[in-house]
Amino acid sequence: SWPTYSVWPVVCCKVTHIRYRFPYEMYQRSRRKDEKLEGVAAILTLDITGVPAQSGDRNFPWPSPNFVAPIATRTRSHESTSTFEVTVFESDQTEFIIPEFLYSWRIRSLEAAIDAND
């Protein structure tokens, strides 16, 4: 199930498909001049494979960097039940899709640094 207990929802996903959308004339005409997208967009199909492990003894406000298989709400079975798509454009915005190992390493490093200063 979606991690609703957290103000910063994080899920672990597997990219199952990638397709590309190229800018086309009708799409460009439908946008304001300053919103026109001129680059190729990647459309990723993602399956949720993990949600942050819940732990009552965490001292940090963000989700755990450890993931467990999601549980389907209705059947209570451990299976991938959520698939969704995101569109990724080249931009200067903060990344919201990063490799799991990088996310986990960053969170663990941050937590270790905070613990070392206590």
Short mmCIF file of C-alpha atoms in Angstrom, two decimals:
data_model
loop_
_atom_site.label_atom_id
_atom_site.label_comp_id
_atom_site.label_asym_id
_atom_site.label_seq_id
_atom_site.Cartn_x
_atom_site.Cartn_y
_atom_site.Cartn_z
CA SER A 1 0.00 0.00 0.00
CA TRP A 2 1.08 3.60 -0.49
CA PRO A 3 3.07 4.92 2.49
CA THR A 4 0.46 7.37 3.83
CA TYR A 5 2.11 7.61 7.25
CA SER A 6 4.88 9.76 5.83
CA VAL A 7 4.85 13.39 4.75
CA TRP A 8 7.53 12.48 2.22
CA PRO A 9 6.24 9.41 0.38
CA VAL A 10 8.95 7.31 -1.21
CA VAL A 11 8.52 4.06 -3.07
CA CYS A 12 10.93 1.69 -4.75
CA CYS A 13 10.04 1.00 -8.37
CA LYS A 14 11.15 -1.08 -11.29
CA VAL A 15 11.16 0.55 -14.72
CA THR A 16 9.19 -1.85 -16.90
CA HIS A 17 8.92 0.19 -20.09
CA ILE A 18 10.29 3.38 -21.63
CA ARG A 19 8.83 5.18 -24.61
CA TYR A 20 9.68 8.57 -26.05
CA ARG A 21 7.51 11.46 -27.14
CA PHE A 22 8.86 13.94 -29.62
CA PRO A 23 7.50 17.50 -29.81
CA TYR A 24 4.83 17.86 -32.46
CA GLU A 25 3.13 20.88 -34.00
CA MET A 26 -0.34 20.59 -32.39
CA TYR A 27 1.23 20.06 -28.96
CA GLN A 28 3.40 23.15 -29.41
CA ARG A 29 0.43 25.30 -30.49
CA SER A 30 -1.55 24.34 -27.39
CA ARG A 31 1.01 25.79 -24.96
CA ARG A 32 1.96 29.32 -24.01
CA LYS A 33 5.15 30.63 -25.57
CA ASP A 34 7.16 30.35 -22.33
CA GLU A 35 5.91 26.78 -21.67
CA LYS A 36 6.80 25.21 -25.00
CA LEU A 37 8.72 21.98 -24.70
CA GLU A 38 11.33 21.54 -27.35
CA GLY A 39 13.08 18.38 -26.20
CA VAL A 40 12.25 14.72 -26.25
CA ALA A 41 10.27 13.44 -23.26
CA ALA A 42 10.82 9.97 -21.80
CA ILE A 43 7.66 8.29 -20.52
CA LEU A 44 8.53 5.67 -17.90
CA THR A 45 6.19 2.88 -16.83
CA LEU A 46 6.96 2.00 -13.21
CA ASP A 47 5.87 -0.90 -11.01
CA ILE A 48 6.03 -0.32 -7.26
CA THR A 49 8.22 -3.07 -5.81
CA GLY A 50 8.85 -1.72 -2.32
CA VAL A 51 7.71 0.73 0.34
CA PRO A 52 9.83 1.99 3.25
CA ALA A 53 10.01 -0.42 6.17
CA GLN A 54 8.11 0.91 9.17
CA SER A 55 9.92 1.06 12.46
CA GLY A 56 8.70 2.56 15.71
CA ASP A 57 12.22 3.36 16.90
CA ARG A 58 13.33 5.67 14.08
CA ASN A 59 14.70 9.04 15.21
CA PHE A 60 14.32 10.70 11.83
CA PRO A 61 11.25 12.28 10.20
CA TRP A 62 11.88 10.78 6.75
CA PRO A 63 11.19 7.24 5.56
CA SER A 64 13.60 4.42 6.24
CA PRO A 65 16.11 3.65 3.47
CA ASN A 66 15.10 -0.03 3.77
CA PHE A 67 12.29 -1.23 1.52
CA VAL A 68 9.83 -4.10 1.96
CA ALA A 69 7.42 -5.58 -0.57
CA PRO A 70 4.13 -3.68 -0.75
CA ILE A 71 1.03 -5.45 0.52
CA ALA A 72 -2.10 -5.28 -1.62
CA THR A 73 -4.77 -3.66 0.57
CA ARG A 74 -7.70 -5.85 -0.45
CA THR A 75 -6.00 -9.23 -0.67
CA ARG A 76 -3.20 -8.70 1.85
CA SER A 77 -0.90 -10.50 -0.55
CA HIS A 78 2.67 -9.53 -1.36
CA GLU A 79 2.44 -8.67 -5.03
CA SER A 80 3.15 -5.70 -7.21
CA THR A 81 -0.23 -4.02 -7.48
CA SER A 82 0.58 -0.50 -8.56
CA THR A 83 1.78 0.52 -11.98
CA PHE A 84 1.97 4.13 -13.09
CA GLU A 85 3.65 6.36 -15.65
CA VAL A 86 5.77 9.46 -15.25
CA THR A 87 7.04 11.78 -17.92
CA VAL A 88 10.62 12.97 -17.58
CA PHE A 89 11.88 16.09 -19.35
CA GLU A 90 15.37 17.51 -19.42
CA SER A 91 15.23 20.31 -16.88
CA ASP A 92 17.03 22.01 -14.03
CA GLN A 93 14.48 20.79 -11.46
CA THR A 94 15.26 18.47 -8.58
CA GLU A 95 15.33 14.82 -9.61
CA PHE A 96 12.48 12.73 -8.30
CA ILE A 97 13.59 9.45 -9.81
CA ILE A 98 16.96 8.23 -8.59
CA PRO A 99 18.55 4.78 -8.34
CA GLU A 100 17.65 2.92 -5.14
CA PHE A 101 21.28 2.41 -4.11
CA LEU A 102 21.96 6.13 -4.40
CA TYR A 103 18.86 7.08 -2.38
CA SER A 104 19.68 4.54 0.34
CA TRP A 105 23.34 5.59 0.49
CA ARG A 106 22.42 9.28 0.79
CA ILE A 107 19.90 8.66 3.58
CA ARG A 108 22.23 6.33 5.51
CA SER A 109 25.11 8.81 5.17
CA LEU A 110 22.93 11.68 6.39
CA GLU A 111 21.68 9.66 9.36
CA ALA A 112 25.24 8.58 10.27
CA ALA A 113 26.42 12.20 10.13
CA ILE A 114 23.56 13.35 12.36
CA ASP A 115 24.16 10.51 14.82
CA ALA A 116 27.89 11.33 14.94
CA ASN A 117 27.10 14.91 16.01
CA ASP A 118 24.79 13.88 18.87
#
